[in-house]
JSON list of C-alpha atoms in Angstrom, two decimals:
[
{"chain": "A", "resi": 1, "resn": "MET", "atom": "CA", "xyz": [0.00, 0.00, 0.00]},
{"chain": "A", "resi": 2, "resn": "SER", "atom": "CA", "xyz": [1.14, 3.54, -0.63]},
{"chain": "A", "resi": 3, "resn": "LEU", "atom": "CA", "xyz": [-0.18, 7.00, 0.08]},
{"chain": "A", "resi": 4, "resn": "THR", "atom": "CA", "xyz": [0.12, 10.43, -1.44]},
{"chain": "A", "resi": 5, "resn": "VAL", "atom": "CA", "xyz": [0.04, 13.29, 1.04]},
{"chain": "A", "resi": 6, "resn": "ASP", "atom": "CA", "xyz": [-2.47, 15.85, -0.26]},
{"chain": "A", "resi": 7, "resn": "ASP", "atom": "CA", "xyz": [-2.14, 19.59, 0.36]},
{"chain": "A", "resi": 8, "resn": "PHE", "atom": "CA", "xyz": [1.45, 19.14, 1.49]},
{"chain": "A", "resi": 9, "resn": "GLY", "atom": "CA", "xyz": [2.78, 22.12, 3.42]},
{"chain": "A", "resi": 10, "resn": "THR", "atom": "CA", "xyz": [-0.53, 23.19, 4.92]},
{"chain": "A", "resi": 11, "resn": "GLY", "atom": "CA", "xyz": [-2.78, 22.30, 7.86]},
{"chain": "A", "resi": 12, "resn": "TRP", "atom": "CA", "xyz": [-2.48, 18.75, 9.14]},
{"chain": "A", "resi": 13, "resn": "SER", "atom": "CA", "xyz": [-0.16, 17.71, 6.34]},
{"chain": "A", "resi": 14, "resn": "ASN", "atom": "CA", "xyz": [3.24, 17.78, 7.98]},
{"chain": "A", "resi": 15, "resn": "LEU", "atom": "CA", "xyz": [6.74, 16.35, 7.71]},
{"chain": "A", "resi": 16, "resn": "ALA", "atom": "CA", "xyz": [6.06, 13.60, 10.26]},
{"chain": "A", "resi": 17, "resn": "TYR", "atom": "CA", "xyz": [3.91, 11.82, 7.67]},
{"chain": "A", "resi": 18, "resn": "LEU", "atom": "CA", "xyz": [7.01, 11.34, 5.53]},
{"chain": "A", "resi": 19, "resn": "ARG", "atom": "CA", "xyz": [8.64, 9.39, 8.34]},
{"chain": "A", "resi": 20, "resn": "ASP", "atom": "CA", "xyz": [5.65, 7.58, 9.81]},
{"chain": "A", "resi": 21, "resn": "LEU", "atom": "CA", "xyz": [3.52, 6.53, 6.82]},
{"chain": "A", "resi": 22, "resn": "PRO", "atom": "CA", "xyz": [4.19, 4.47, 3.66]},
{"chain": "A", "resi": 23, "resn": "VAL", "atom": "CA", "xyz": [4.10, 7.62, 1.54]},
{"chain": "A", "resi": 24, "resn": "SER", "atom": "CA", "xyz": [4.91, 7.40, -2.17]},
{"chain": "A", "resi": 25, "resn": "GLY", "atom": "CA", "xyz": [4.13, 10.95, -3.23]},
{"chain": "A", "resi": 26, "resn": "LEU", "atom": "CA", "xyz": [3.32, 14.52, -2.28]},
{"chain": "A", "resi": 27, "resn": "LYS", "atom": "CA", "xyz": [0.79, 16.92, -3.70]},
{"chain": "A", "resi": 28, "resn": "ILE", "atom": "CA", "xyz": [1.97, 20.48, -3.18]},
{"chain": "A", "resi": 29, "resn": "ASP", "atom": "CA", "xyz": [-1.00, 22.56, -2.12]},
{"chain": "A", "resi": 30, "resn": "GLY", "atom": "CA", "xyz": [-2.33, 24.89, -4.81]},
{"chain": "A", "resi": 31, "resn": "SER", "atom": "CA", "xyz": [-2.01, 27.88, -2.51]},
{"chain": "A", "resi": 32, "resn": "PHE", "atom": "CA", "xyz": [1.76, 27.83, -3.01]},
{"chain": "A", "resi": 33, "resn": "VAL", "atom": "CA", "xyz": [1.40, 28.24, -6.77]},
{"chain": "A", "resi": 34, "resn": "SER", "atom": "CA", "xyz": [-1.62, 30.57, -6.72]},
{"chain": "A", "resi": 35, "resn": "GLU", "atom": "CA", "xyz": [0.03, 32.94, -4.25]},
{"chain": "A", "resi": 36, "resn": "LEU", "atom": "CA", "xyz": [2.83, 33.40, -6.78]},
{"chain": "A", "resi": 37, "resn": "HIS", "atom": "CA", "xyz": [0.32, 34.83, -9.29]},
{"chain": "A", "resi": 38, "resn": "ALA", "atom": "CA", "xyz": [-0.73, 37.56, -6.88]},
{"chain": "A", "resi": 39, "resn": "ALA", "atom": "CA", "xyz": [2.82, 38.39, -5.87]},
{"chain": "A", "resi": 40, "resn": "GLY", "atom": "CA", "xyz": [4.16, 38.53, -9.41]},
{"chain": "A", "resi": 41, "resn": "GLU", "atom": "CA", "xyz": [7.72, 37.23, -9.64]},
{"chain": "A", "resi": 42, "resn": "ASP", "atom": "CA", "xyz": [8.38, 35.75, -6.20]},
{"chain": "A", "resi": 43, "resn": "PRO", "atom": "CA", "xyz": [11.79, 34.05, -6.13]},
{"chain": "A", "resi": 44, "resn": "VAL", "atom": "CA", "xyz": [11.33, 33.00, -2.49]},
{"chain": "A", "resi": 45, "resn": "GLY", "atom": "CA", "xyz": [8.01, 31.32, -3.26]},
{"chain": "A", "resi": 46, "resn": "TRP", "atom": "CA", "xyz": [9.53, 29.40, -6.17]},
{"chain": "A", "resi": 47, "resn": "ARG", "atom": "CA", "xyz": [12.46, 28.38, -3.95]},
{"chain": "A", "resi": 48, "resn": "ILE", "atom": "CA", "xyz": [10.03, 27.00, -1.37]},
{"chain": "A", "resi": 49, "resn": "ILE", "atom": "CA", "xyz": [8.34, 24.90, -4.06]},
{"chain": "A", "resi": 50, "resn": "GLY", "atom": "CA", "xyz": [11.75, 23.83, -5.36]},
{"chain": "A", "resi": 51, "resn": "GLY", "atom": "CA", "xyz": [12.76, 22.84, -1.83]},
{"chain": "A", "resi": 52, "resn": "MET", "atom": "CA", "xyz": [9.65, 20.70, -1.41]},
{"chain": "A", "resi": 53, "resn": "VAL", "atom": "CA", "xyz": [10.33, 19.00, -4.75]},
{"chain": "A", "resi": 54, "resn": "SER", "atom": "CA", "xyz": [13.97, 18.41, -3.79]},
{"chain": "A", "resi": 55, "resn": "LEU", "atom": "CA", "xyz": [12.98, 17.00, -0.39]},
{"chain": "A", "resi": 56, "resn": "ALA", "atom": "CA", "xyz": [10.42, 14.68, -1.94]},
{"chain": "A", "resi": 57, "resn": "HIS", "atom": "CA", "xyz": [12.80, 13.40, -4.61]},
{"chain": "A", "resi": 58, "resn": "SER", "atom": "CA", "xyz": [15.57, 12.83, -2.06]},
{"chain": "A", "resi": 59, "resn": "LEU", "atom": "CA", "xyz": [13.10, 10.55, -0.24]},
{"chain": "A", "resi": 60, "resn": "GLY", "atom": "CA", "xyz": [12.15, 8.76, -3.47]},
{"chain": "A", "resi": 61, "resn": "LEU", "atom": "CA", "xyz": [8.70, 10.35, -3.65]},
{"chain": "A", "resi": 62, "resn": "SER", "atom": "CA", "xyz": [6.84, 11.67, -6.67]},
{"chain": "A", "resi": 63, "resn": "VAL", "atom": "CA", "xyz": [5.54, 15.25, -6.67]},
{"chain": "A", "resi": 64, "resn": "THR", "atom": "CA", "xyz": [2.32, 16.70, -8.04]},
{"chain": "A", "resi": 65, "resn": "ALA", "atom": "CA", "xyz": [1.71, 20.45, -7.98]},
{"chain": "A", "resi": 66, "resn": "GLU", "atom": "CA", "xyz": [-1.88, 21.64, -7.64]},
{"chain": "A", "resi": 67, "resn": "GLY", "atom": "CA", "xyz": [-3.30, 24.95, -8.84]},
{"chain": "A", "resi": 68, "resn": "VAL", "atom": "CA", "xyz": [-1.46, 25.28, -12.16]},
{"chain": "A", "resi": 69, "resn": "GLU", "atom": "CA", "xyz": [-3.24, 28.01, -14.12]},
{"chain": "A", "resi": 70, "resn": "THR", "atom": "CA", "xyz": [-0.77, 29.17, -16.76]},
{"chain": "A", "resi": 71, "resn": "ALA", "atom": "CA", "xyz": [1.69, 27.76, -19.28]},
{"chain": "A", "resi": 72, "resn": "SER", "atom": "CA", "xyz": [4.50, 29.62, -17.51]},
{"chain": "A", "resi": 73, "resn": "ASP", "atom": "CA", "xyz": [3.57, 27.92, -14.20]},
{"chain": "A", "resi": 74, "resn": "ALA", "atom": "CA", "xyz": [3.60, 24.52, -15.91]},
{"chain": "A", "resi": 75, "resn": "GLN", "atom": "CA", "xyz": [6.93, 25.22, -17.58]},
{"chain": "A", "resi": 76, "resn": "ARG", "atom": "CA", "xyz": [8.56, 26.46, -14.40]},
{"chain": "A", "resi": 77, "resn": "LEU", "atom": "CA", "xyz": [7.27, 23.51, -12.37]},
{"chain": "A", "resi": 78, "resn": "ARG", "atom": "CA", "xyz": [8.64, 21.10, -14.98]},
{"chain": "A", "resi": 79, "resn": "ALA", "atom": "CA", "xyz": [12.01, 22.88, -14.79]},
{"chain": "A", "resi": 80, "resn": "ILE", "atom": "CA", "xyz": [11.98, 22.58, -10.99]},
{"chain": "A", "resi": 81, "resn": "GLY", "atom": "CA", "xyz": [11.35, 18.85, -11.35]},
{"chain": "A", "resi": 82, "resn": "CYS", "atom": "CA", "xyz": [7.65, 18.36, -10.54]},
{"chain": "A", "resi": 83, "resn": "ASP", "atom": "CA", "xyz": [6.57, 14.97, -11.82]},
{"chain": "A", "resi": 84, "resn": "CYS", "atom": "CA", "xyz": [2.92, 15.90, -12.39]},
{"chain": "A", "resi": 85, "resn": "ALA", "atom": "CA", "xyz": [0.65, 18.91, -12.18]},
{"chain": "A", "resi": 86, "resn": "GLN", "atom": "CA", "xyz": [-3.04, 19.64, -12.11]},
{"chain": "A", "resi": 87, "resn": "GLY", "atom": "CA", "xyz": [-5.11, 22.75, -12.44]},
{"chain": "A", "resi": 88, "resn": "TRP", "atom": "CA", "xyz": [-7.20, 24.89, -14.75]},
{"chain": "A", "resi": 89, "resn": "TYR", "atom": "CA", "xyz": [-4.34, 25.21, -17.23]},
{"chain": "A", "resi": 90, "resn": "TYR", "atom": "CA", "xyz": [-4.91, 21.54, -18.07]},
{"chain": "A", "resi": 91, "resn": "GLY", "atom": "CA", "xyz": [-8.70, 21.63, -17.85]},
{"chain": "A", "resi": 92, "resn": "ARG", "atom": "CA", "xyz": [-11.68, 22.72, -15.83]},
{"chain": "A", "resi": 93, "resn": "PRO", "atom": "CA", "xyz": [-13.52, 20.18, -13.65]},
{"chain": "A", "resi": 94, "resn": "VAL", "atom": "CA", "xyz": [-15.83, 17.93, -15.70]},
{"chain": "A", "resi": 95, "resn": "ARG", "atom": "CA", "xyz": [-18.10, 14.95, -15.15]},
{"chain": "A", "resi": 96, "resn": "PRO", "atom": "CA", "xyz": [-16.52, 11.46, -15.27]},
{"chain": "A", "resi": 97, "resn": "GLY", "atom": "CA", "xyz": [-18.03, 10.65, -18.68]},
{"chain": "A", "resi": 98, "resn": "GLU", "atom": "CA", "xyz": [-16.36, 13.70, -20.17]},
{"chain": "A", "resi": 99, "resn": "ILE", "atom": "CA", "xyz": [-13.01, 12.62, -18.80]},
{"chain": "A", "resi": 100, "resn": "THR", "atom": "CA", "xyz": [-13.44, 9.21, -20.44]},
{"chain": "A", "resi": 101, "resn": "ARG", "atom": "CA", "xyz": [-14.39, 10.86, -23.73]},
{"chain": "A", "resi": 102, "resn": "ARG", "atom": "CA", "xyz": [-11.33, 13.10, -23.66]},
{"chain": "A", "resi": 103, "resn": "ILE", "atom": "CA", "xyz": [-8.98, 10.21, -22.87]},
{"chain": "A", "resi": 104, "resn": "VAL", "atom": "CA", "xyz": [-10.42, 8.10, -25.69]},
{"chain": "A", "resi": 105, "resn": "GLU", "atom": "CA", "xyz": [-10.26, 11.05, -28.08]},
{"chain": "A", "resi": 106, "resn": "ALA", "atom": "CA", "xyz": [-6.64, 11.78, -27.16]},
{"chain": "A", "resi": 107, "resn": "ALA", "atom": "CA", "xyz": [-5.76, 8.11, -27.68]},
{"chain": "A", "resi": 108, "resn": "GLY", "atom": "CA", "xyz": [-7.46, 8.16, -31.09]},
{"chain": "A", "resi": 109, "resn": "GLY", "atom": "CA", "xyz": [-9.67, 5.20, -30.28]},
{"chain": "A", "resi": 110, "resn": "THR", "atom": "CA", "xyz": [-13.26, 4.31, -29.60]},
{"chain": "A", "resi": 111, "resn": "ARG", "atom": "CA", "xyz": [-14.79, 3.01, -26.42]},
{"chain": "A", "resi": 112, "resn": "ALA", "atom": "CA", "xyz": [-15.56, -0.69, -26.03]},
{"chain": "A", "resi": 113, "resn": "ASP", "atom": "CA", "xyz": [-19.27, 0.11, -25.56]},
{"chain": "A", "resi": 114, "resn": "GLY", "atom": "CA", "xyz": [-19.38, 1.63, -29.04]},
{"chain": "A", "resi": 115, "resn": "GLU", "atom": "CA", "xyz": [-19.68, 5.18, -27.82]},
{"chain": "A", "resi": 116, "resn": "GLY", "atom": "CA", "xyz": [-17.10, 7.86, -28.61]}
]
């Protein structure tokens, strides 16, 4: 079994989880990325995110950044070493059927039930 610590860096999500639980990944809370939009260029904020990514990778954990809204955020997070990202830059929330349709469409196939 493995766990991903959601909203890492905020609230109840703390460093002790990395020692005490079978954690395989971290999700950096979207507030870290979204606060950078309001502050403009914030080198300290990006260093904090980079530090979390570095810490996670040194422990063999994968990293997902939440709250990615722009191409420049996505590019910078990739450069820092984030393994995955999620947010409105990639797509707005949709119903499960729409997700399936998009995956099938991106794969260039049709669904087994004949739809799509």
